[in-house]
mmCIF file of C-alpha atoms in Angstrom:
data_model
loop_
_atom_site.group_PDB
_atom_site.id
_atom_site.type_symbol
_atom_site.label_atom_id
_atom_site.label_comp_id
_atom_site.label_asym_id
_atom_site.label_seq_id
_atom_site.Cartn_x
_atom_site.Cartn_y
_atom_site.Cartn_z
ATOM 1 C CA ARG A 1 171.610 -87.838 -160.555
ATOM 2 C CA THR A 2 167.529 -86.643 -160.307
ATOM 3 C CA GLY A 3 165.129 -87.631 -157.621
ATOM 4 C CA ILE A 4 161.429 -86.118 -156.397
ATOM 5 C CA ASP A 5 161.174 -84.553 -152.591
ATOM 6 C CA THR A 6 159.709 -86.894 -150.582
ATOM 7 C CA MET A 7 157.509 -85.552 -147.572
ATOM 8 C CA LEU A 8 158.616 -86.527 -144.127
ATOM 9 C CA PHE A 9 156.228 -85.063 -142.258
ATOM 10 C CA ASP A 10 153.224 -82.478 -142.525
ATOM 11 C CA HIS A 11 151.428 -81.091 -139.853
ATOM 12 C CA LYS A 12 148.211 -78.205 -139.814
ATOM 13 C CA PRO A 13 147.113 -77.137 -136.222
ATOM 14 C CA ALA A 14 143.301 -77.688 -136.735
ATOM 15 C CA ASP A 15 140.532 -75.716 -135.426
ATOM 16 C CA THR A 16 140.784 -75.626 -131.439
ATOM 17 C CA ASP A 17 141.951 -79.674 -130.731
ATOM 18 C CA LEU A 18 145.725 -79.961 -130.660
ATOM 19 C CA ASP A 19 146.454 -83.620 -132.324
ATOM 20 C CA THR A 20 148.388 -85.665 -129.480
ATOM 21 C CA SER A 21 149.008 -88.024 -131.239
ATOM 22 C CA ARG A 22 151.521 -86.652 -133.656
ATOM 23 C CA ILE A 23 152.219 -83.771 -132.586
ATOM 24 C CA LYS A 24 153.303 -82.944 -128.546
ATOM 25 C CA ILE A 25 153.430 -79.486 -126.261
ATOM 26 C CA SER A 26 155.196 -78.601 -122.583
ATOM 27 C CA GLY A 27 155.565 -76.048 -120.198
ATOM 28 C CA ILE A 28 151.742 -74.727 -120.941
ATOM 29 C CA ALA A 29 151.878 -73.897 -116.588
ATOM 30 C CA THR A 30 153.354 -70.913 -117.501
ATOM 31 C CA MET A 31 151.780 -69.409 -120.955
ATOM 32 C CA THR A 32 148.551 -69.406 -122.035
ATOM 33 C CA THR A 33 148.458 -71.471 -125.790
ATOM 34 C CA THR A 34 145.386 -71.299 -128.187
ATOM 35 C CA LEU A 35 144.803 -72.653 -131.212
ATOM 36 C CA ALA A 36 142.613 -71.250 -133.332
ATOM 37 C CA SER A 37 142.376 -70.702 -137.670
ATOM 38 C CA GLY A 38 145.901 -73.102 -138.174
ATOM 39 C CA PHE A 39 148.392 -71.407 -136.222
ATOM 40 C CA ILE A 40 148.610 -71.835 -132.190
ATOM 41 C CA THR A 41 149.637 -69.267 -130.402
ATOM 42 C CA LEU A 42 151.788 -69.445 -127.709
ATOM 43 C CA ASN A 43 152.323 -67.214 -125.339
ATOM 44 C CA ALA A 44 148.548 -65.935 -125.929
ATOM 45 C CA GLY A 45 147.901 -62.763 -124.834
ATOM 46 C CA ALA A 46 151.943 -62.344 -123.485
ATOM 47 C CA ALA A 47 150.237 -62.293 -120.361
ATOM 48 C CA ALA A 48 153.913 -64.766 -119.185
ATOM 49 C CA THR A 49 157.182 -62.540 -119.119
ATOM 50 C CA ALA A 50 158.860 -63.809 -115.565
ATOM 51 C CA SER A 51 162.087 -65.526 -116.320
ATOM 52 C CA GLY A 52 162.037 -69.100 -117.135
ATOM 53 C CA ASN A 53 158.724 -68.946 -118.531
ATOM 54 C CA TYR A 54 158.592 -71.203 -121.781
ATOM 55 C CA VAL A 55 156.165 -73.184 -124.144
ATOM 56 C CA SER A 56 157.460 -76.376 -126.346
ATOM 57 C CA TYR A 57 155.753 -77.153 -129.504
ATOM 58 C CA SER A 58 157.182 -80.022 -131.158
ATOM 59 C CA THR A 59 157.108 -83.782 -132.792
ATOM 60 C CA ASN A 60 159.108 -87.130 -131.845
ATOM 61 C CA ARG A 61 160.105 -87.501 -135.395
ATOM 62 C CA VAL A 62 163.859 -87.843 -135.974
ATOM 63 C CA PHE A 63 164.438 -86.587 -139.546
ATOM 64 C CA ARG A 64 167.954 -87.738 -141.222
ATOM 65 C CA ILE A 65 170.423 -85.942 -143.343
ATOM 66 C CA ARG A 66 171.336 -88.181 -146.437
ATOM 67 C CA GLY A 67 174.599 -87.357 -148.002
ATOM 68 C CA ALA A 68 173.247 -86.887 -151.509
ATOM 69 C CA SER A 69 170.187 -84.401 -150.932
ATOM 70 C CA GLN A 70 169.284 -81.903 -148.932
ATOM 71 C CA LEU A 71 166.283 -81.546 -146.009
ATOM 72 C CA TYR A 72 164.118 -78.870 -145.173
ATOM 73 C CA ILE A 73 162.182 -77.596 -143.028
ATOM 74 C CA GLU A 74 159.237 -75.585 -144.244
ATOM 75 C CA PHE A 75 156.822 -73.931 -141.652
ATOM 76 C CA GLU A 76 154.565 -70.504 -141.032
ATOM 77 C CA ALA A 77 154.909 -68.097 -138.712
ATOM 78 C CA ASN A 78 152.726 -65.160 -138.147
ATOM 79 C CA PHE A 79 153.380 -62.742 -134.485
ATOM 80 C CA SER A 80 150.876 -61.020 -132.936
ATOM 81 C CA THR A 81 153.257 -59.220 -131.388
ATOM 82 C CA PRO A 82 157.814 -57.968 -131.295
ATOM 83 C CA PRO A 83 159.611 -59.903 -129.171
ATOM 84 C CA ILE A 84 160.065 -57.905 -126.644
ATOM 85 C CA ALA A 85 163.340 -57.782 -124.067
ATOM 86 C CA ASN A 86 164.606 -61.393 -122.731
ATOM 87 C CA GLN A 87 162.352 -63.408 -124.707
ATOM 88 C CA VAL A 88 163.376 -65.764 -127.158
ATOM 89 C CA ILE A 89 161.667 -67.597 -130.325
ATOM 90 C CA GLU A 90 163.605 -70.740 -131.817
ATOM 91 C CA LEU A 91 161.963 -72.154 -134.966
ATOM 92 C CA GLY A 92 163.336 -75.948 -136.672
ATOM 93 C CA VAL A 93 164.505 -78.818 -135.860
ATOM 94 C CA TYR A 94 166.678 -79.558 -131.895
ATOM 95 C CA GLN A 95 165.593 -81.821 -129.140
ATOM 96 C CA PRO A 96 163.904 -79.698 -127.187
ATOM 97 C CA VAL A 97 165.408 -79.007 -123.693
ATOM 98 C CA ALA A 98 162.883 -78.146 -121.245
ATOM 99 C CA GLY A 99 163.141 -73.958 -121.286
ATOM 100 C CA THR A 100 166.640 -73.807 -121.785
ATOM 101 C CA GLN A 101 168.770 -73.751 -125.551
ATOM 102 C CA PRO A 102 169.399 -77.139 -127.285
ATOM 103 C CA THR A 103 172.281 -78.579 -127.035
ATOM 104 C CA ASP A 104 172.367 -79.771 -131.315
ATOM 105 C CA GLY A 105 170.231 -78.565 -133.715
ATOM 106 C CA VAL A 106 169.741 -75.980 -136.061
ATOM 107 C CA TRP A 107 166.942 -73.837 -136.172
ATOM 108 C CA PHE A 108 165.736 -69.593 -136.505
ATOM 109 C CA GLN A 109 165.993 -67.613 -133.531
ATOM 110 C CA ILE A 110 164.095 -64.474 -132.793
ATOM 111 C CA ASP A 111 164.288 -62.458 -130.567
ATOM 112 C CA SER A 112 163.979 -57.962 -130.122
ATOM 113 C CA SER A 113 167.244 -58.141 -132.173
ATOM 114 C CA GLY A 114 165.852 -59.557 -135.226
ATOM 115 C CA VAL A 115 166.627 -62.854 -136.759
ATOM 116 C CA LYS A 116 168.879 -64.733 -136.610
ATOM 117 C CA GLY A 117 170.532 -68.383 -137.691
ATOM 118 C CA VAL A 118 171.590 -70.965 -135.351
ATOM 119 C CA ILE A 119 173.910 -74.653 -135.538
ATOM 120 C CA ASN A 120 174.342 -75.760 -132.393
ATOM 121 C CA TYR A 121 176.343 -79.450 -132.782
ATOM 122 C CA ASN A 122 177.439 -80.707 -129.723
ATOM 123 C CA GLY A 123 177.154 -77.874 -127.565
ATOM 124 C CA THR A 124 178.939 -75.258 -129.657
ATOM 125 C CA ILE A 125 176.378 -72.346 -130.950
ATOM 126 C CA THR A 126 177.471 -70.716 -134.521
ATOM 127 C CA GLN A 127 175.002 -67.973 -134.977
ATOM 128 C CA THR A 128 174.803 -65.974 -138.065
ATOM 129 C CA GLY A 129 174.128 -62.828 -136.722
ATOM 130 C CA VAL A 130 170.818 -60.757 -137.428
ATOM 131 C CA VAL A 131 169.904 -61.074 -141.294
ATOM 132 C CA GLY A 132 166.269 -59.690 -140.647
ATOM 133 C CA SER A 133 163.437 -58.495 -138.680
ATOM 134 C CA ILE A 134 159.879 -59.045 -138.062
ATOM 135 C CA SER A 135 156.303 -57.406 -137.790
ATOM 136 C CA ALA A 136 153.273 -58.141 -136.201
ATOM 137 C CA GLY A 137 150.300 -59.648 -138.780
ATOM 138 C CA VAL A 138 152.149 -60.402 -141.438
ATOM 139 C CA ASN A 139 152.325 -64.597 -142.487
ATOM 140 C CA TYR A 140 156.248 -65.592 -142.947
ATOM 141 C CA HIS A 141 157.281 -68.721 -144.633
ATOM 142 C CA PHE A 142 160.523 -69.853 -142.836
ATOM 143 C CA THR A 143 162.846 -72.906 -144.602
ATOM 144 C CA LEU A 144 166.104 -74.796 -143.913
ATOM 145 C CA THR A 145 167.686 -76.248 -145.878
ATOM 146 C CA ILE A 146 169.826 -79.161 -143.964
ATOM 147 C CA SER A 147 172.775 -80.822 -145.633
ATOM 148 C CA ASP A 148 175.922 -82.398 -144.941
ATOM 149 C CA HIS A 149 178.523 -79.785 -145.619
ATOM 150 C CA GLU A 150 176.027 -75.842 -144.871
ATOM 151 C CA VAL A 151 172.719 -74.818 -144.013
ATOM 152 C CA GLU A 152 171.014 -72.344 -145.202
ATOM 153 C CA PHE A 153 168.350 -69.323 -143.787
ATOM 154 C CA TRP A 154 165.558 -68.371 -146.206
ATOM 155 C CA ARG A 155 162.644 -66.492 -145.108
ATOM 156 C CA ASP A 156 159.611 -65.982 -147.815
ATOM 157 C CA ASN A 157 162.313 -66.885 -150.807
ATOM 158 C CA ILE A 158 164.286 -64.982 -149.485
ATOM 159 C CA LEU A 159 168.237 -66.443 -149.053
ATOM 160 C CA LEU A 160 169.553 -64.624 -146.196
ATOM 161 C CA SER A 161 172.112 -66.348 -144.782
ATOM 162 C CA GLU A 162 174.045 -69.155 -144.595
ATOM 163 C CA ILE A 163 176.934 -71.653 -142.264
ATOM 164 C CA PRO A 164 179.089 -73.777 -143.720
#
């Protein structure tokens, strides 16, 4: 069996205008969000630190897993500061729920303890434990490889962990 990759969705933030036909952002009343240099800065200035503050940046697209192939989710991230206590950053594929952890999906969770891989299926969470850390001002390339039998968590082309 052979095949080639098929791009299902691609988006890079442009200059200072959010493409609201492809991307939606919510929760911004509690956090300042800016666009610059191909990155979106969530909680710009790190000013919003109160409990319940959140910002969500997502697409309405839904991506199916096909039995014979893997689904790859790739994104770039740069953290202006390491996460502070009680701050949680979730990067991946899931149905966002306003201000709370998603009930279904696969994502990287980054908090003050480090980087973790997470699967949440119907409210049941499986985590990798801490598999790495982040530094401020570094561009990271995150990849999720999702198949019908496992999820792999990659950063900068290094396999961090996998969950069956």
